[in-house]
CSV table of C-alpha atoms in Angstrom, one decimal:
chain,number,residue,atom,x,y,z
A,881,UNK,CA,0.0,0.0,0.0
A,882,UNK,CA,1.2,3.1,-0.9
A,883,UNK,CA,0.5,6.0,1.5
A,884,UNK,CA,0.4,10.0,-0.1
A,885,UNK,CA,0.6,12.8,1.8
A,886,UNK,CA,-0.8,16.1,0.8
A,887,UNK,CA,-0.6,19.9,2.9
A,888,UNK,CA,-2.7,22.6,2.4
A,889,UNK,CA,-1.8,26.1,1.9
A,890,UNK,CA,-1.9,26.9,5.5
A,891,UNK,CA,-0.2,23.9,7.1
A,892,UNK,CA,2.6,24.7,4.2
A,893,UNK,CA,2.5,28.5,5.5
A,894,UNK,CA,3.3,27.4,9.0
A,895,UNK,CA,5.8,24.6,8.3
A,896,UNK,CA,7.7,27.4,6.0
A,897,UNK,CA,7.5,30.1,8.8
A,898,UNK,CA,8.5,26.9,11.3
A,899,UNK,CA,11.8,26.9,8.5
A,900,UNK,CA,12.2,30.1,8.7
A,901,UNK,CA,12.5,30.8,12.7
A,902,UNK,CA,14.9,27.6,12.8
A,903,UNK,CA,17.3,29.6,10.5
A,904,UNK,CA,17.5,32.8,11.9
A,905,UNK,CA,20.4,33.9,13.6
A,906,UNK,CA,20.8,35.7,16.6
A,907,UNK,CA,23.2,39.3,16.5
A,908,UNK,CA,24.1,41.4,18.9
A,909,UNK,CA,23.8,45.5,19.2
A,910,UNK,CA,25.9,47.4,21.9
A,911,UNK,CA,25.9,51.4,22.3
A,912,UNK,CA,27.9,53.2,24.1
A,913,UNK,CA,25.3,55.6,25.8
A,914,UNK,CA,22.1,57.2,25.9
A,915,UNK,CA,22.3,60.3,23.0
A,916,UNK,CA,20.4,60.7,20.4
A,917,UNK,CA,23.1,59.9,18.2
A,918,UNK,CA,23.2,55.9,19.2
A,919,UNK,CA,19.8,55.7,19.6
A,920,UNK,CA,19.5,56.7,16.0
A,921,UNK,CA,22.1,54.2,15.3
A,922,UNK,CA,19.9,51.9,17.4
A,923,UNK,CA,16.8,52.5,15.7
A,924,UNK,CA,18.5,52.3,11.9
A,925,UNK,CA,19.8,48.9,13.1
A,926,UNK,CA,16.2,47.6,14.6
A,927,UNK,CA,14.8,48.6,11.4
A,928,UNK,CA,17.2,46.7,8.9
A,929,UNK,CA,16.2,43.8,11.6
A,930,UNK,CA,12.9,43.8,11.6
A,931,UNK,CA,13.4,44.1,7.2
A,932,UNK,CA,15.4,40.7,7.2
A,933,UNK,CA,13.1,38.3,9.0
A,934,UNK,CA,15.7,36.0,9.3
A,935,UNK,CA,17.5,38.4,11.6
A,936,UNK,CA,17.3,38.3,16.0
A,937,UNK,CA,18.2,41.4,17.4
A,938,UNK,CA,19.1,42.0,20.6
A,939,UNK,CA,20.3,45.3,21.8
A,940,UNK,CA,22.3,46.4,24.6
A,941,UNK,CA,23.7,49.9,26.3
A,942,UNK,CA,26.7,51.4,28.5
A,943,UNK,CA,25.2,54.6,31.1
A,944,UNK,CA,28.3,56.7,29.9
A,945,UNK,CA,31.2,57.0,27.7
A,946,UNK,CA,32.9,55.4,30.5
A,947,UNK,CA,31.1,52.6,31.5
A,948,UNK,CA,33.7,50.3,30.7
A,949,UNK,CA,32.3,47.6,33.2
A,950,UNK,CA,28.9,48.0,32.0
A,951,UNK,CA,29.9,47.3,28.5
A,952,UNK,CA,32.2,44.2,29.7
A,953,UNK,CA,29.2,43.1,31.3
A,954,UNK,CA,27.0,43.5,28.0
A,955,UNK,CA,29.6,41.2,26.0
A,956,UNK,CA,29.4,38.5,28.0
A,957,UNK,CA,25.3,38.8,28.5
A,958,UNK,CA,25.5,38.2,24.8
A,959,UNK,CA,27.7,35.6,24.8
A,960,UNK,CA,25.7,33.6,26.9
A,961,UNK,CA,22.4,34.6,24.9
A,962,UNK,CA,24.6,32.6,21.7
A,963,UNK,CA,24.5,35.2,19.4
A,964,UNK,CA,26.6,34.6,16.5
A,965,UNK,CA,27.8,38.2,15.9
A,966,UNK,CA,28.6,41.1,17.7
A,967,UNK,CA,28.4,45.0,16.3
A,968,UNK,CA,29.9,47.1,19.0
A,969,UNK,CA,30.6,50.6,19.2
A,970,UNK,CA,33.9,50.1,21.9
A,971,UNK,CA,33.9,52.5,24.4
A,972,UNK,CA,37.3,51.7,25.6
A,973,UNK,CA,40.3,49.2,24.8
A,974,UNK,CA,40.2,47.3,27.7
A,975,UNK,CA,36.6,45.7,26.7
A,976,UNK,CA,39.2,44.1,24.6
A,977,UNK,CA,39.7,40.4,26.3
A,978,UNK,CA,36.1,40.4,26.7
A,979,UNK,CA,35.7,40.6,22.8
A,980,UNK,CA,38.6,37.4,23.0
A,981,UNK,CA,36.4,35.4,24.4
A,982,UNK,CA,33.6,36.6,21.9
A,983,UNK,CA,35.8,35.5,19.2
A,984,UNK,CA,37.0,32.5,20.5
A,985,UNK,CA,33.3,31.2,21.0
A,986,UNK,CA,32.9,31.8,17.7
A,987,UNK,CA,31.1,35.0,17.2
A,988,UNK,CA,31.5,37.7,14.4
A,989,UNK,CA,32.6,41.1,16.1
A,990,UNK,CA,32.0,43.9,13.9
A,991,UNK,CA,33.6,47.2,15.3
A,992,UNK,CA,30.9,50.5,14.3
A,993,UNK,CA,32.0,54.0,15.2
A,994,UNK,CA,35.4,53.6,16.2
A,995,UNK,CA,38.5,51.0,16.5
A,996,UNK,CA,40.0,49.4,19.4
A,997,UNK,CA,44.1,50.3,18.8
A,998,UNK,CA,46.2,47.4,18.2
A,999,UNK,CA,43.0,44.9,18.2
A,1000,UNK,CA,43.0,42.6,15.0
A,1001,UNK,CA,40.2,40.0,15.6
A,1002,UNK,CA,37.2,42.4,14.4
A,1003,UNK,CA,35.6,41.2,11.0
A,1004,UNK,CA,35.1,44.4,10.1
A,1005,UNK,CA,34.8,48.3,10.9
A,1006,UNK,CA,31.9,50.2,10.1
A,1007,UNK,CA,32.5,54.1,10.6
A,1008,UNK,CA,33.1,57.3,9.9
A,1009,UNK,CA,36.5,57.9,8.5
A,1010,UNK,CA,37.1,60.2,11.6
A,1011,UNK,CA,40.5,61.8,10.4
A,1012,UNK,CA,38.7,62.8,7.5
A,1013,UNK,CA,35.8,64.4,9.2
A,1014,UNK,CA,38.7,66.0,11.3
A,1015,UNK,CA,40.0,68.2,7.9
A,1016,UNK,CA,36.9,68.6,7.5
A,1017,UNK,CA,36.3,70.6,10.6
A,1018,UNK,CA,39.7,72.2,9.7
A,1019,UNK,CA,39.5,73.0,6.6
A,1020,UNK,CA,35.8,75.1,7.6
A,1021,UNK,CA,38.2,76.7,10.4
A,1022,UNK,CA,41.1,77.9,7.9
A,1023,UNK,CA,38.1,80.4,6.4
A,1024,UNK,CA,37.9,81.9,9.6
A,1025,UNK,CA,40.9,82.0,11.2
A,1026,UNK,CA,44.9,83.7,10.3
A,1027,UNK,CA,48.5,83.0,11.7
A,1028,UNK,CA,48.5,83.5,15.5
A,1029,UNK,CA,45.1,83.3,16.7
A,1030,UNK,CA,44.1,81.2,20.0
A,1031,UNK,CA,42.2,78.7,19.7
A,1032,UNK,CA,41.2,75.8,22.2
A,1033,UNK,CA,40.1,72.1,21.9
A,1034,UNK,CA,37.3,70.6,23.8
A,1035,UNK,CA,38.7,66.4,23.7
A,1036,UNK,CA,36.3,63.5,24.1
A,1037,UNK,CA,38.0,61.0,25.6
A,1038,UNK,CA,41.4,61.1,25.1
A,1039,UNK,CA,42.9,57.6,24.3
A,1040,UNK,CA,39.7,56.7,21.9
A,1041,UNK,CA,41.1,56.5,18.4
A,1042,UNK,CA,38.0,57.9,16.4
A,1043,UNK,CA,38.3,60.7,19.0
A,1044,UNK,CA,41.9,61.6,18.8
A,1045,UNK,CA,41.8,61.4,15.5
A,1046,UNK,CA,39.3,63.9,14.5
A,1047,UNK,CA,41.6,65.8,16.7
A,1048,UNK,CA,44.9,65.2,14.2
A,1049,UNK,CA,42.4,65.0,11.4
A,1050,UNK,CA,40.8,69.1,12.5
A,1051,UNK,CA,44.9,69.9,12.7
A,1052,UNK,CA,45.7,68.7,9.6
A,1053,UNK,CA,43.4,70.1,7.7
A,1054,UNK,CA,43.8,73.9,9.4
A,1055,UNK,CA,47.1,73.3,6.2
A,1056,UNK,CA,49.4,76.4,6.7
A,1057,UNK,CA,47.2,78.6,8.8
A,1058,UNK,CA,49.9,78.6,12.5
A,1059,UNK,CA,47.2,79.0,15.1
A,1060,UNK,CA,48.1,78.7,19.1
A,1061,UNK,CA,46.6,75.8,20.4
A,1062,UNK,CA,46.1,77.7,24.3
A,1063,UNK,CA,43.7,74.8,26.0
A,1064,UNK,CA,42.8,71.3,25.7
A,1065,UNK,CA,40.4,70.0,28.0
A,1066,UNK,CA,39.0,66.1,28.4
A,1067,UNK,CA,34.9,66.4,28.6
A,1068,UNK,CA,34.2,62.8,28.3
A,1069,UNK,CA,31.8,63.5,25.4
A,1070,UNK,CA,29.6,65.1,28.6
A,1071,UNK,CA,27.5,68.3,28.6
A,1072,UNK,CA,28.9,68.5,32.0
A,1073,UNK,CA,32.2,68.7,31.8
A,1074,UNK,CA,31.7,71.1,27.7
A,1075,UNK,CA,30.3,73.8,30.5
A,1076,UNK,CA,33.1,73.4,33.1
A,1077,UNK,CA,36.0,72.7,30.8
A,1078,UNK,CA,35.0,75.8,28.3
A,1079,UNK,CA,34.2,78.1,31.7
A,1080,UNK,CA,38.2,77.5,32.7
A,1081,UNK,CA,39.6,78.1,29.3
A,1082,UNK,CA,37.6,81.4,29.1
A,1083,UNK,CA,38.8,82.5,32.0
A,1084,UNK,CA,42.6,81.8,31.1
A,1085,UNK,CA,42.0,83.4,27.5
A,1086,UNK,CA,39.8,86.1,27.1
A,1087,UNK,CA,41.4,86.7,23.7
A,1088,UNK,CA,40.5,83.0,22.5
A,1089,UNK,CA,39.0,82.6,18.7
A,1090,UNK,CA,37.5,79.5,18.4
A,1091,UNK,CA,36.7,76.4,20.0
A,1092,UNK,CA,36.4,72.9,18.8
A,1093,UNK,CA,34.7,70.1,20.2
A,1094,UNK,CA,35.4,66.4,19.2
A,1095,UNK,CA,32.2,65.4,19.7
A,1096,UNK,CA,28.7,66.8,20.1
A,1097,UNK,CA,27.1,66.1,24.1
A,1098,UNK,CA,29.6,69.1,25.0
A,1099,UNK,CA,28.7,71.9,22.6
A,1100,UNK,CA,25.4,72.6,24.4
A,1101,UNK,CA,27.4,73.1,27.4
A,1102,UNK,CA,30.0,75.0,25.4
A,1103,UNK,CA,27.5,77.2,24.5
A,1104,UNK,CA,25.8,78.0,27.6
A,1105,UNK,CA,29.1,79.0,29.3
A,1106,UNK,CA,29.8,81.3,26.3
A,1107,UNK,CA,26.6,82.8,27.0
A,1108,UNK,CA,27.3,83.0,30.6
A,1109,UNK,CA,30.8,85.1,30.1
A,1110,UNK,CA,28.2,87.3,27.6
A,1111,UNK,CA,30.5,86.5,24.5
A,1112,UNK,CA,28.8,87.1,21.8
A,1113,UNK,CA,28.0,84.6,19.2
A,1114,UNK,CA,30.7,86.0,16.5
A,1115,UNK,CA,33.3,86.7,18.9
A,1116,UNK,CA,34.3,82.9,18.8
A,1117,UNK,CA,34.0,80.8,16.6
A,1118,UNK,CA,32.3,77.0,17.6
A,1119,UNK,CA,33.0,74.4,15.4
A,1120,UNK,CA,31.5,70.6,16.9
A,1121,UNK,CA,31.7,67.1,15.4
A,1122,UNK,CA,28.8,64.7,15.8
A,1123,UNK,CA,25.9,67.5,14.6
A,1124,UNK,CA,23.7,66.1,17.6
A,1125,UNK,CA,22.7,66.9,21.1
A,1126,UNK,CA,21.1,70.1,20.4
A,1127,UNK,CA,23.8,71.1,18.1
A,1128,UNK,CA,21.5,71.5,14.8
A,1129,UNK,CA,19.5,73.9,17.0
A,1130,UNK,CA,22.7,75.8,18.3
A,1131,UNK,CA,23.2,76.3,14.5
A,1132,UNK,CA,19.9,77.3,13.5
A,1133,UNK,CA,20.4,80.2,16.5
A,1134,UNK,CA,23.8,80.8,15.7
A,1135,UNK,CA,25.4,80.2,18.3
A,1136,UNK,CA,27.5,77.3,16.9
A,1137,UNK,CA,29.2,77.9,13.5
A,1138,UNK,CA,29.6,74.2,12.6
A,1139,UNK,CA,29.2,70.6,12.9
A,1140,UNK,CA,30.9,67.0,11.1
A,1141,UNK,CA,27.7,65.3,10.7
A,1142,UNK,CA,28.5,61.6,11.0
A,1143,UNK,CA,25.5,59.2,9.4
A,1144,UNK,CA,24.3,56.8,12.7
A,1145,UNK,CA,21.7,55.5,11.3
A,1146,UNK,CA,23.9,54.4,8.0
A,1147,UNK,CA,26.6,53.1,10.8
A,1148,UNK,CA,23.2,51.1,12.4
A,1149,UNK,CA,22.4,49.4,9.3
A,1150,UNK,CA,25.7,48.9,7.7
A,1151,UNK,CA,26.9,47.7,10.8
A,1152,UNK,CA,24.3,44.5,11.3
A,1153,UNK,CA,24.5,44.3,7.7
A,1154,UNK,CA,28.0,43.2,7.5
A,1155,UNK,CA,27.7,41.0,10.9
A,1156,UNK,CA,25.0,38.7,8.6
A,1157,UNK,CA,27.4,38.3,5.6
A,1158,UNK,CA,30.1,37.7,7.8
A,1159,UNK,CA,28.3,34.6,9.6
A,1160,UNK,CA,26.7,33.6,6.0
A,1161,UNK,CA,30.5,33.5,5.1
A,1162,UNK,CA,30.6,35.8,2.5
A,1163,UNK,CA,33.5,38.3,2.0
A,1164,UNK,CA,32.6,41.6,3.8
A,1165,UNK,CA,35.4,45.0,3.4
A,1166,UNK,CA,37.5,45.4,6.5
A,1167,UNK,CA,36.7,48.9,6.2
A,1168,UNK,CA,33.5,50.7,5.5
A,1169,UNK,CA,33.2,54.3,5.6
A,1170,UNK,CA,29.8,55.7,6.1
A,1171,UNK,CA,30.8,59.2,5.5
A,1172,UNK,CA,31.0,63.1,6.9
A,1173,UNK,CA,29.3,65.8,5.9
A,1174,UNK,CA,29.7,69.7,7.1
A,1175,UNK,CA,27.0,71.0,8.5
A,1176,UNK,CA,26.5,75.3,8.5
A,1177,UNK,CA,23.4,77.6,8.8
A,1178,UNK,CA,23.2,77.6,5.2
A,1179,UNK,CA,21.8,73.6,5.1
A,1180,UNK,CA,21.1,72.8,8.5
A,1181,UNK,CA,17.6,72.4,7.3
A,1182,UNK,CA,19.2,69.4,4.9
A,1183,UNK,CA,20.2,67.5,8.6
A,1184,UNK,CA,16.4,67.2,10.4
C-alpha cells in the first residue's frame, strides 16, 4: 500500500514560517550611551532587523562614555544569549579580552564607530573615516581663522582613536594657517564637563578665537558658558563634530558655527548588515566608511 501525503496552503505556510525561525540567527547591538546619536544608530539597526526576517536582534547599552564595566558586562550577556555576531561601538580598549572570548566562541565582532588600537580580531569596521571628518572641521576653520590666533580644543576622551583622531584630522586640515593651540580640555563627550571645561579656558584666555569640540554632548554646554561670560555669538568661533545633542538647534540660532555630521543610522544598518554576511560567510570590506558631511546655517535644514 502506498501511503500519499498532501498539505494545504496553511499547514505549508506554517511549516515554511516553522523553517524560517529555525534559521534565523541571533546578533548582537551594543551602544555606548544614551544620545540621540546611538539611539538613532539603534533604531537604523532595529529597522534593517525587523526588514530581514531571518535576523534576532538583541540590543544592549553602556550609562556613559565610561562605562567600561557596564559594556564588559554586556559582551558576555550576549555571549551567553549565543549570538553569532557582535556589532559594538567600543567605548574603551580594555573591553578588549572580553571581545577574546567573543571571538573565541565563535562569534563575528563587527567594530561600528570607532577601533580598538592594536585589536585585529574584528571582521570588520563600520565608521566614519574620523580623520577625514577632522579636515573637515579644519578646513571650515582655515576660512575663519589667520596666523596666531588662539584657539582651544574641547577632547572626548582622550585615548579613543576615532576621538583623537578627529583631533589630528581638525589639525591637519587647518594646512598652513599657524594658530596657538592655548587649551585642551577632556569632557568625556559630557554636557557636563563642555560647560566646566569651556568656563576654565575662558577665563585663562579672554582673547581665545574659536573652540572645537570632538564630539557633540559638549557643545550645548559650550554654548551655555559662552553665553554666561556674555561672548557674543561671533566673537568665537564654535566648530563641533557629531551634529547632535542640540547642536542643529545651536546652528539654527547661531550660536554654533559648525558641525561634522557623522551618518548613525547608516553606521546602524551597515553595521548589522556586515555582521549577517560575515556569519553567511561571505566576503565583507575590512573597512567601510559611512561618510562626513559639514553641516552650516546655510543647510542645516538638509540635517532634520
Amino acid at each position: 500500500m502506498k501511503l500519499q501525503f498532501f498539505m494545504g496552503p496553511a499547514l505549508v505556510a506554517v511549516m515554511a514560517n516553522a523553517a524560517a525561525a529555525a534559521e534565523s540567527v541571533k546578533i548582537g547591538l551594543i551602544t555606548k550611551f544614551p544620545v540621540p546619536f546611538y539611539s538613532t544608530m539603534e533604531e537604523a539597526a532595529k529597522k534593517y532587523a525587523a526588514d530581514h526576517p531571518g535576523i534576532e536582534l538583541i540590543t544592549g547599552q553602556g550609562q556613559s562614555a565610561t562605562d567600561i564595566e557596564g559594556q564588559i558586562a554586556l559582551i558576555e550577556s550576549m555571549v551567553t544569549q549565543g549570538v553569532k555576531g557582535l556589532a559594538i561601538t567600543p567605548v574603551d580598549p580594555t573591553v578588549a579580552p572580553a571581545l577574546d572570548k567573543a571571538v573565541a566562541a565563535g562569534i563575528k565582532v563587527v567594530l561600528v564607530d570607532n577601533s580598538i588600537p592594536g585589536w585585529k580580531s574584528q571582521t570588520a569596521l563600520v565608521s566614519t573615516n574620523n580623520l577625514n571628518g577632522g579636515k573637515i572641521a579644519g578646513e571650515f576653520l582655515k576660512t575663519k581663522l589667520k596666523d596666531g590666533d588662539k584657539i582651544a580644543i574641547l577632547e572626548g576622551v582622550p585615548g579613543v582613536p576615532a576621538l583623537d583622531e578627529r583631533v589630528t584630522g581638525m589639525m591637519e586640515g587647518l594646512g598652513g594657517i599657524k594658530v596657538d593651540v592655548v587649551a585642551k580640555g577632556a569632557t568625556n563627550c559630557t554636557l557636563e564637563l563642555g560647560t566646566s571645561v569651556t568656563e576654565d579656558i575662558l577665563t585663562a584666555n579672554p582673547d581665545l578665537k574659536a573652540i572645537y569640540a570632538a564630539c557633540g554632548p559638549p557643545i550645548p554646554g559650550a554654548v551655555k558658558s559662552l553665553a554666561n561670560a556674555n561672548v557674543a555669538n561671533d566673537k568665537i568661533i564654535l566648530v563641533g563634530f557629531d551634529a547632535c545633542c542640540g547642536e542643529l538647534e545651536a546652528i539654527r540660532a547661531g550660536t554654533e558655527d559648525a558641525s561634522v555630521a557623522q551618518f548613525p543610522a547608516k553606521m546602524g544598518e551597515l553595521g548589522i548588515a556586515t555582521v549577517v554576511k560575515a556569519i553567511q560567510g561571505e566576503a565583507v570590506d575590512a573597512n567601510v566608511d559611512t561618510g562626513a558631511g559639514l553641516v552650516t546655517s546655510e543647510n542645516v535644514e538638509d540635517f532634520d
